[in-house]
């Protein structure tokens, strides 16, 4: 029996996570995510995705972010009918994310088609999939709770452990040829997906009590960076809110609709109650964030102790308070542009490549009273990265805008562990059988820096996974 692996995405880059391990002539895929970044380039990569569907036995989904689940409906559309394994919360989150992606694609096709017709240009672009494909993909998801073992093939066993990244996120512990009587003959693969951070609100810390793996596929998004600590991040948030409100400006926060939006609401609620920030209207302008917040309410199995206590013991809602308004309709969203500040608007997409945040940026980015607050990772070639890097002029929805709003960067809210936190996690888990660490899900400069940090911490057998290159496990 041989085990061969190949990464079709998130190799020497961050998005499009798709990793395959092959047992003889059978394939198993870890995640099936969309590429995100420069629109044309990402679209081409997503359209060129193709594999041997007849050999694909199952897909294992680590969590519900678009760059991990966004191409599952493409598999379904092409006729694949196998099982997709995920935690219950990930199943619900992924369903929301896929449906939202289908709606955005449909909207983009309509909007860009109108633009092309106005200019007298030909337009042939079509969505990758529609809502029916998303429903079909969701119906193929088999729910597997944390710390429960399941055979997904006669010789392959899967167990999920909490990754502490977003609601339902999981480390996928895969055991090939499991034999309780001869564990030394097993091959154990641990796919981290995305690793969360300790002491974050809402969800638990990343799990450390797992069987010792032979190989770890380790994310490296922040492989050469350190985050601000929690206390500093909170002080920065207080300062930014106070300063912008004093100018009667608007704070636009591009945010992923899942986890980051709920976490920001949680913190703003806390700071408002403590009277550390003024009472101002806070708008969560994202239908998916509103829907995701509803999903949070039905998955208490993922909460940390503090949120569990608030929800289950005191019946308080950490995601709803007097200053907070969830907008769902397009009309309500447009009305925000006419309202005077001060106010806070949390809106998706987190990388500023789609969604309602584009319209808020177009309306507010040229006003010096306003603040654009960057709270998460921005992939290369995205509008968010261009704003983050301080470009003085940006293109939004086809038009150029001068950046006069203040751009604030607050990386203490990242849901990804930095290199120090990942090394700390590695030292806490059982690495007695560890043969090699494979670095995935990171830009090459971050991975090269991380490899050096790992070597200094005593982890010397580390390999950066190249894209589209098959290799055999020793």
Short mmCIF file of N, CA, C and O in Angstrom, two decimals, residues 215-319:
data_model
loop_
_atom_site.label_atom_id
_atom_site.label_comp_id
_atom_site.label_asym_id
_atom_site.label_seq_id
_atom_site.Cartn_x
_atom_site.Cartn_y
_atom_site.Cartn_z
N UNK A 215 2.41 12.47 10.27
CA UNK A 215 2.59 13.62 9.39
C UNK A 215 1.57 14.70 9.76
O UNK A 215 0.39 14.39 10.01
N UNK A 216 2.02 15.94 9.79
CA UNK A 216 1.12 17.07 10.05
C UNK A 216 1.12 17.98 8.83
O UNK A 216 2.19 18.40 8.36
N UNK A 217 -0.07 18.27 8.33
CA UNK A 217 -0.24 19.28 7.28
C UNK A 217 -0.67 20.56 7.99
O UNK A 217 -1.81 20.67 8.45
N UNK A 218 0.27 21.50 8.07
CA UNK A 218 0.14 22.64 8.97
C UNK A 218 -0.05 23.94 8.20
O UNK A 218 0.72 24.26 7.30
N UNK A 219 -1.08 24.68 8.57
CA UNK A 219 -1.30 25.98 7.92
C UNK A 219 -0.16 26.93 8.28
O UNK A 219 0.52 26.76 9.30
N UNK A 220 0.06 27.97 7.46
CA UNK A 220 1.18 28.88 7.70
C UNK A 220 0.83 30.30 7.28
O UNK A 220 1.70 31.05 6.84
N UNK A 221 -0.45 30.67 7.40
CA UNK A 221 -0.90 32.00 6.98
C UNK A 221 -0.06 33.09 7.63
O UNK A 221 0.37 34.04 6.97
N UNK A 222 0.17 32.97 8.93
CA UNK A 222 0.99 33.94 9.66
C UNK A 222 2.27 33.26 10.16
O UNK A 222 2.66 33.39 11.31
N UNK A 223 2.93 32.54 9.24
CA UNK A 223 4.12 31.77 9.62
C UNK A 223 5.32 32.61 9.99
O UNK A 223 6.25 32.10 10.62
N UNK A 224 5.31 33.89 9.64
CA UNK A 224 6.46 34.74 9.97
C UNK A 224 6.01 36.05 10.62
O UNK A 224 6.70 37.06 10.53
N UNK A 225 4.83 36.00 11.27
CA UNK A 225 4.29 37.21 11.90
C UNK A 225 3.79 36.91 13.30
O UNK A 225 3.40 35.78 13.60
N UNK A 226 3.80 37.95 14.12
CA UNK A 226 3.24 37.87 15.46
C UNK A 226 2.07 38.84 15.57
O UNK A 226 2.14 39.97 15.07
N UNK A 227 0.98 38.40 16.19
CA UNK A 227 -0.18 39.26 16.37
C UNK A 227 -0.01 40.15 17.59
O UNK A 227 0.74 39.83 18.52
N UNK A 228 -0.74 41.26 17.57
CA UNK A 228 -0.85 42.05 18.80
C UNK A 228 -1.54 41.21 19.86
O UNK A 228 -2.39 40.37 19.54
N UNK A 229 -1.18 41.43 21.12
CA UNK A 229 -1.87 40.67 22.16
C UNK A 229 -3.28 41.22 22.37
O UNK A 229 -3.62 42.30 21.88
N UNK A 230 -4.07 40.47 23.09
CA UNK A 230 -5.49 40.79 23.23
C UNK A 230 -5.71 42.16 23.87
O UNK A 230 -6.53 42.97 23.40
N UNK A 231 -4.98 42.45 24.93
CA UNK A 231 -5.18 43.73 25.63
C UNK A 231 -4.85 44.91 24.73
O UNK A 231 -5.57 45.92 24.72
N UNK A 232 -3.77 44.79 23.95
CA UNK A 232 -3.40 45.87 23.03
C UNK A 232 -4.46 46.05 21.94
O UNK A 232 -4.82 47.18 21.59
N UNK A 233 -4.98 44.92 21.44
CA UNK A 233 -6.02 44.99 20.40
C UNK A 233 -7.26 45.70 20.92
O UNK A 233 -7.88 46.51 20.21
N UNK A 234 -7.64 45.41 22.17
CA UNK A 234 -8.81 46.07 22.75
C UNK A 234 -8.57 47.57 22.94
O UNK A 234 -9.46 48.40 22.70
N UNK A 235 -7.36 47.95 23.37
CA UNK A 235 -7.03 49.37 23.51
C UNK A 235 -7.09 50.08 22.16
O UNK A 235 -7.56 51.22 22.06
N UNK A 236 -6.61 49.40 21.11
CA UNK A 236 -6.65 49.98 19.77
C UNK A 236 -8.09 50.16 19.31
O UNK A 236 -8.44 51.18 18.72
N UNK A 237 -8.93 49.16 19.57
CA UNK A 237 -10.33 49.25 19.19
C UNK A 237 -11.00 50.43 19.90
O UNK A 237 -11.74 51.20 19.27
N UNK A 238 -10.75 50.58 21.19
CA UNK A 238 -11.32 51.70 21.95
C UNK A 238 -10.85 53.03 21.35
O UNK A 238 -11.66 53.95 21.14
N UNK A 239 -9.54 53.14 21.07
CA UNK A 239 -9.01 54.38 20.52
C UNK A 239 -9.64 54.71 19.17
O UNK A 239 -10.07 55.85 18.92
N UNK A 240 -9.74 53.73 18.29
CA UNK A 240 -10.27 53.96 16.94
C UNK A 240 -11.74 54.40 17.02
O UNK A 240 -12.15 55.34 16.34
N UNK A 241 -12.52 53.74 17.85
CA UNK A 241 -13.95 54.09 17.97
C UNK A 241 -14.09 55.49 18.53
O UNK A 241 -14.86 56.32 18.01
N UNK A 242 -13.35 55.80 19.60
CA UNK A 242 -13.46 57.12 20.22
C UNK A 242 -13.04 58.23 19.24
O UNK A 242 -13.72 59.26 19.11
N UNK A 243 -11.89 58.04 18.58
CA UNK A 243 -11.37 59.08 17.68
C UNK A 243 -12.31 59.35 16.52
O UNK A 243 -12.57 60.50 16.17
N UNK A 244 -12.84 58.28 15.93
CA UNK A 244 -13.73 58.45 14.76
C UNK A 244 -15.06 59.05 15.19
O UNK A 244 -15.62 59.90 14.49
N UNK A 245 -15.58 58.61 16.32
CA UNK A 245 -16.85 59.16 16.81
C UNK A 245 -16.72 60.64 17.15
O UNK A 245 -17.67 61.42 16.96
N UNK A 246 -15.55 61.05 17.64
CA UNK A 246 -15.33 62.46 17.97
C UNK A 246 -15.42 63.34 16.72
O UNK A 246 -15.81 64.51 16.78
N UNK A 247 -15.07 62.74 15.55
CA UNK A 247 -15.17 63.47 14.28
C UNK A 247 -16.53 63.28 13.62
O UNK A 247 -16.74 63.74 12.50
N UNK A 248 -17.42 62.54 14.30
CA UNK A 248 -18.73 62.20 13.76
C UNK A 248 -18.60 61.43 12.43
O UNK A 248 -19.38 61.59 11.50
N UNK A 249 -17.57 60.59 12.38
CA UNK A 249 -17.33 59.80 11.19
C UNK A 249 -17.91 58.41 11.28
O UNK A 249 -18.51 58.01 12.29
N UNK A 250 -17.73 57.65 10.21
CA UNK A 250 -18.18 56.26 10.15
C UNK A 250 -16.96 55.34 10.17
O UNK A 250 -15.94 55.63 9.54
N UNK A 251 -17.09 54.24 10.91
CA UNK A 251 -16.05 53.21 10.93
C UNK A 251 -16.55 52.06 10.07
O UNK A 251 -17.56 51.43 10.40
N UNK A 252 -15.86 51.80 8.97
CA UNK A 252 -16.21 50.69 8.08
C UNK A 252 -15.27 49.54 8.39
O UNK A 252 -14.04 49.68 8.27
N UNK A 253 -15.82 48.41 8.78
CA UNK A 253 -15.00 47.24 9.13
C UNK A 253 -15.32 46.11 8.15
O UNK A 253 -16.35 45.44 8.28
N UNK A 254 -14.47 45.90 7.13
CA UNK A 254 -14.66 44.73 6.28
C UNK A 254 -14.40 43.47 7.10
O UNK A 254 -13.34 43.34 7.73
N UNK A 255 -15.35 42.59 7.12
CA UNK A 255 -15.23 41.44 8.03
C UNK A 255 -15.84 40.20 7.40
O UNK A 255 -16.87 40.26 6.74
N UNK A 256 -15.18 39.07 7.63
CA UNK A 256 -15.80 37.81 7.26
C UNK A 256 -17.07 37.66 8.07
O UNK A 256 -17.11 37.97 9.26
N UNK A 257 -18.12 37.19 7.42
CA UNK A 257 -19.44 37.14 8.05
C UNK A 257 -19.52 36.10 9.15
O UNK A 257 -20.42 36.13 9.98
N UNK A 258 -18.56 35.19 9.15
CA UNK A 258 -18.59 34.10 10.12
C UNK A 258 -17.42 34.23 11.08
O UNK A 258 -16.27 34.33 10.64
N UNK A 259 -17.70 34.22 12.33
CA UNK A 259 -16.77 34.30 13.45
C UNK A 259 -16.27 35.72 13.68
O UNK A 259 -16.47 36.27 14.76
N UNK A 260 -15.63 36.35 12.68
CA UNK A 260 -15.09 37.68 12.92
C UNK A 260 -16.20 38.67 13.23
O UNK A 260 -16.08 39.48 14.14
N UNK A 261 -17.30 38.64 12.47
CA UNK A 261 -18.42 39.56 12.72
C UNK A 261 -18.99 39.33 14.11
O UNK A 261 -19.23 40.29 14.86
N UNK A 262 -19.19 38.07 14.48
CA UNK A 262 -19.76 37.77 15.80
C UNK A 262 -18.79 38.16 16.92
O UNK A 262 -19.19 38.65 17.97
N UNK A 263 -17.50 37.96 16.67
CA UNK A 263 -16.49 38.32 17.68
C UNK A 263 -16.46 39.83 17.89
O UNK A 263 -16.38 40.31 19.03
N UNK A 264 -16.50 40.60 16.80
CA UNK A 264 -16.50 42.06 16.92
C UNK A 264 -17.74 42.55 17.68
O UNK A 264 -17.66 43.45 18.53
N UNK A 265 -18.90 41.95 17.35
CA UNK A 265 -20.13 42.31 18.07
C UNK A 265 -19.98 42.01 19.56
O UNK A 265 -20.36 42.81 20.42
N UNK A 266 -19.40 40.86 19.86
CA UNK A 266 -19.17 40.46 21.25
C UNK A 266 -18.32 41.51 21.97
O UNK A 266 -18.65 41.96 23.08
N UNK A 267 -17.21 41.92 21.35
CA UNK A 267 -16.32 42.91 21.97
C UNK A 267 -16.98 44.28 22.09
O UNK A 267 -16.85 44.96 23.12
N UNK A 268 -17.67 44.72 21.03
CA UNK A 268 -18.32 46.03 21.07
C UNK A 268 -19.41 46.07 22.14
O UNK A 268 -19.62 47.10 22.80
N UNK A 269 -20.12 44.95 22.29
CA UNK A 269 -21.12 44.83 23.36
C UNK A 269 -20.45 45.01 24.72
O UNK A 269 -20.91 45.79 25.58
N UNK A 270 -19.34 44.31 24.91
CA UNK A 270 -18.61 44.37 26.17
C UNK A 270 -18.13 45.79 26.47
O UNK A 270 -18.31 46.31 27.58
N UNK A 271 -17.53 46.44 25.47
CA UNK A 271 -16.97 47.79 25.67
C UNK A 271 -18.08 48.83 25.89
O UNK A 271 -17.89 49.78 26.65
N UNK A 272 -19.22 48.64 25.24
CA UNK A 272 -20.35 49.54 25.45
C UNK A 272 -20.87 49.40 26.88
O UNK A 272 -21.12 50.40 27.57
N UNK A 273 -21.02 48.15 27.33
CA UNK A 273 -21.49 47.91 28.70
C UNK A 273 -20.54 48.50 29.73
O UNK A 273 -20.96 49.00 30.78
N UNK A 274 -19.23 48.45 29.43
CA UNK A 274 -18.22 48.95 30.36
C UNK A 274 -18.02 50.46 30.23
O UNK A 274 -17.17 51.03 30.90
N UNK A 275 -18.80 51.08 29.30
CA UNK A 275 -18.72 52.53 29.06
C UNK A 275 -17.32 52.98 28.62
O UNK A 275 -16.90 54.11 28.88
N UNK A 276 -16.61 52.08 27.93
CA UNK A 276 -15.28 52.42 27.41
C UNK A 276 -15.35 53.02 26.01
O UNK A 276 -14.38 53.60 25.54
N UNK A 277 -16.50 52.83 25.34
CA UNK A 277 -16.73 53.49 24.06
C UNK A 277 -18.11 54.14 24.13
O UNK A 277 -18.98 53.69 24.88
N UNK A 278 -18.33 55.21 23.35
CA UNK A 278 -19.64 55.85 23.37
C UNK A 278 -20.72 54.96 22.78
O UNK A 278 -20.42 54.05 21.99
N UNK A 279 -21.95 55.21 23.16
CA UNK A 279 -23.08 54.47 22.60
C UNK A 279 -23.38 55.03 21.22
O UNK A 279 -23.81 56.18 21.08
N UNK A 280 -23.07 54.27 20.20
CA UNK A 280 -23.33 54.68 18.81
C UNK A 280 -24.01 53.52 18.09
O UNK A 280 -23.87 52.36 18.48
N UNK A 281 -24.74 53.80 17.01
CA UNK A 281 -25.36 52.70 16.25
C UNK A 281 -24.29 51.81 15.65
O UNK A 281 -23.30 52.28 15.09
N UNK A 282 -24.50 50.51 15.79
CA UNK A 282 -23.60 49.51 15.20
C UNK A 282 -24.43 48.66 14.25
O UNK A 282 -25.40 48.02 14.66
N UNK A 283 -24.06 48.68 12.98
CA UNK A 283 -24.81 47.95 11.97
C UNK A 283 -24.00 46.75 11.48
O UNK A 283 -22.83 46.89 11.09
N UNK A 284 -24.62 45.59 11.51
CA UNK A 284 -24.04 44.42 10.86
C UNK A 284 -24.78 44.31 9.54
O UNK A 284 -25.92 43.85 9.48
N UNK A 285 -24.13 44.78 8.47
CA UNK A 285 -24.79 44.86 7.17
C UNK A 285 -24.33 43.71 6.29
O UNK A 285 -23.50 43.86 5.39
N UNK A 286 -24.85 42.55 6.59
CA UNK A 286 -24.51 41.34 5.84
C UNK A 286 -25.57 40.30 6.13
O UNK A 286 -25.67 39.81 7.25
N UNK A 287 -26.37 39.95 5.13
CA UNK A 287 -27.38 38.90 5.37
C UNK A 287 -26.75 37.61 5.86
O UNK A 287 -27.30 36.95 6.74
N UNK A 288 -25.56 37.28 5.33
CA UNK A 288 -24.94 36.03 5.76
C UNK A 288 -24.48 36.12 7.21
O UNK A 288 -24.60 35.14 7.96
N UNK A 289 -23.98 37.28 7.64
CA UNK A 289 -23.58 37.43 9.04
C UNK A 289 -24.79 37.27 9.95
O UNK A 289 -24.70 36.66 11.02
N UNK A 290 -25.92 37.83 9.54
CA UNK A 290 -27.15 37.68 10.33
C UNK A 290 -27.56 36.22 10.40
O UNK A 290 -27.90 35.71 11.49
N UNK A 291 -27.50 35.53 9.27
CA UNK A 291 -27.86 34.11 9.25
C UNK A 291 -26.86 33.28 10.05
O UNK A 291 -27.23 32.34 10.75
N UNK A 292 -25.58 33.63 9.91
CA UNK A 292 -24.55 32.89 10.64
C UNK A 292 -24.73 33.05 12.14
O UNK A 292 -24.52 32.11 12.90
N UNK A 293 -25.13 34.24 12.56
CA UNK A 293 -25.36 34.46 13.99
C UNK A 293 -26.48 33.56 14.50
O UNK A 293 -26.43 33.05 15.63
N UNK A 294 -27.48 33.32 13.66
CA UNK A 294 -28.54 32.37 14.03
C UNK A 294 -27.99 30.95 14.15
O UNK A 294 -28.40 30.19 15.04
N UNK A 295 -27.04 30.60 13.27
CA UNK A 295 -26.41 29.28 13.36
C UNK A 295 -25.64 29.15 14.67
O UNK A 295 -25.65 28.09 15.32
N UNK A 296 -24.96 30.23 15.09
CA UNK A 296 -24.23 30.20 16.35
C UNK A 296 -25.15 29.80 17.50
O UNK A 296 -24.75 29.07 18.40
N UNK A 297 -26.38 30.30 17.46
CA UNK A 297 -27.29 30.06 18.58
C UNK A 297 -27.68 28.59 18.73
O UNK A 297 -28.10 28.18 19.81
N UNK A 298 -27.57 27.82 17.66
CA UNK A 298 -28.00 26.42 17.73
C UNK A 298 -26.83 25.44 17.84
O UNK A 298 -27.01 24.24 17.71
N UNK A 299 -25.62 25.97 18.10
CA UNK A 299 -24.47 25.07 18.25
C UNK A 299 -23.69 25.38 19.52
O UNK A 299 -22.51 25.73 19.49
N UNK A 300 -24.35 25.21 20.67
CA UNK A 300 -23.65 25.46 21.94
C UNK A 300 -22.51 24.48 22.20
O UNK A 300 -21.66 24.74 23.06
N UNK A 301 -22.47 23.36 21.47
CA UNK A 301 -21.39 22.40 21.66
C UNK A 301 -20.03 22.98 21.27
O UNK A 301 -18.99 22.41 21.61
N UNK A 302 -20.03 24.13 20.56
CA UNK A 302 -18.79 24.75 20.13
C UNK A 302 -18.34 25.91 21.02
O UNK A 302 -17.25 26.44 20.83
N UNK A 303 -19.18 26.31 21.98
CA UNK A 303 -18.87 27.51 22.77
C UNK A 303 -17.78 27.24 23.81
O UNK A 303 -17.67 26.14 24.35
N UNK A 304 -17.05 28.33 24.13
CA UNK A 304 -16.20 28.26 25.30
C UNK A 304 -17.06 28.50 26.55
O UNK A 304 -18.26 28.77 26.46
N UNK A 305 -16.44 28.41 27.72
CA UNK A 305 -17.21 28.44 28.97
C UNK A 305 -17.94 29.77 29.18
O UNK A 305 -19.08 29.78 29.66
N UNK A 306 -17.29 30.90 28.82
CA UNK A 306 -17.91 32.20 29.10
C UNK A 306 -19.19 32.40 28.30
O UNK A 306 -20.20 32.88 28.82
N UNK A 307 -19.16 32.04 27.01
CA UNK A 307 -20.36 32.21 26.18
C UNK A 307 -21.41 31.16 26.55
O UNK A 307 -22.60 31.45 26.56
N UNK A 308 -20.95 29.96 26.86
CA UNK A 308 -21.88 28.93 27.29
C UNK A 308 -22.65 29.38 28.52
O UNK A 308 -23.86 29.20 28.64
N UNK A 309 -21.94 30.03 29.43
CA UNK A 309 -22.59 30.51 30.66
C UNK A 309 -23.61 31.60 30.34
O UNK A 309 -24.73 31.60 30.87
N UNK A 310 -23.24 32.53 29.45
CA UNK A 310 -24.15 33.62 29.09
C UNK A 310 -25.42 33.08 28.44
O UNK A 310 -26.53 33.48 28.77
N UNK A 311 -25.24 32.15 27.50
CA UNK A 311 -26.38 31.62 26.77
C UNK A 311 -27.22 30.67 27.61
O UNK A 311 -28.45 30.79 27.70
N UNK A 312 -26.56 29.69 28.18
CA UNK A 312 -27.29 28.57 28.77
C UNK A 312 -27.69 28.82 30.22
O UNK A 312 -28.72 28.34 30.67
N UNK A 313 -26.88 29.58 30.96
CA UNK A 313 -27.19 29.79 32.38
C UNK A 313 -27.95 31.08 32.62
O UNK A 313 -28.83 31.14 33.46
N UNK A 314 -27.57 32.14 31.89
CA UNK A 314 -28.17 33.44 32.16
C UNK A 314 -29.09 33.93 31.03
O UNK A 314 -29.66 35.00 31.12
N UNK A 315 -29.19 33.11 29.97
CA UNK A 315 -30.12 33.41 28.87
C UNK A 315 -29.86 34.78 28.24
O UNK A 315 -30.78 35.44 27.76
N UNK A 316 -28.60 35.22 28.27
CA UNK A 316 -28.25 36.48 27.64
C UNK A 316 -27.74 36.21 26.22
O UNK A 316 -27.15 35.18 25.95
N UNK A 317 -27.97 37.15 25.34
CA UNK A 317 -27.54 37.00 23.96
C UNK A 317 -26.31 37.87 23.72
O UNK A 317 -26.44 39.09 23.60
N UNK A 318 -25.11 37.28 23.62
CA UNK A 318 -23.91 38.08 23.39
C UNK A 318 -23.89 38.75 22.01
O UNK A 318 -23.07 39.61 21.75
N UNK A 319 -24.79 38.32 21.12
CA UNK A 319 -24.79 38.84 19.76
C UNK A 319 -25.93 39.82 19.50
O UNK A 319 -26.28 40.11 18.36
#
